[in-house]
Amino acid sequence: MFNRKDYVSDKDWARFLEFSKDLETPNIVINLNTIKSSFINLKGVFPPIKTYFM
């Protein structure tokens, strides 16, 4: 089992719950700030390569 707080802050979790409360399931909600942060971290690990995000 994983601890949600290790991955999503209470503030972001509350935003997710509010946003998705009227959506049918299954659905997917993606936090673009998380994607951006992960992409920047990836670029930092491989600085000599050209990295593109489309």
Steps between C-alpha positions, in 0.01 A plus 500: 500500500624851430451820692317755283671786685836381365377586150218757526471789743181552701433816297534319165294207628218738600518662154482155338198397706318825421583482128404135459191479721255522207704299248394152398739219578739381392680825425853630508614832642855614429681770692699687235723656766612148598568416136702821457702436816575141397607615154735760645646239735552261206685770306723557804598134513596492131637850434694423178197364313233699320169435673164583341151495642206499264 
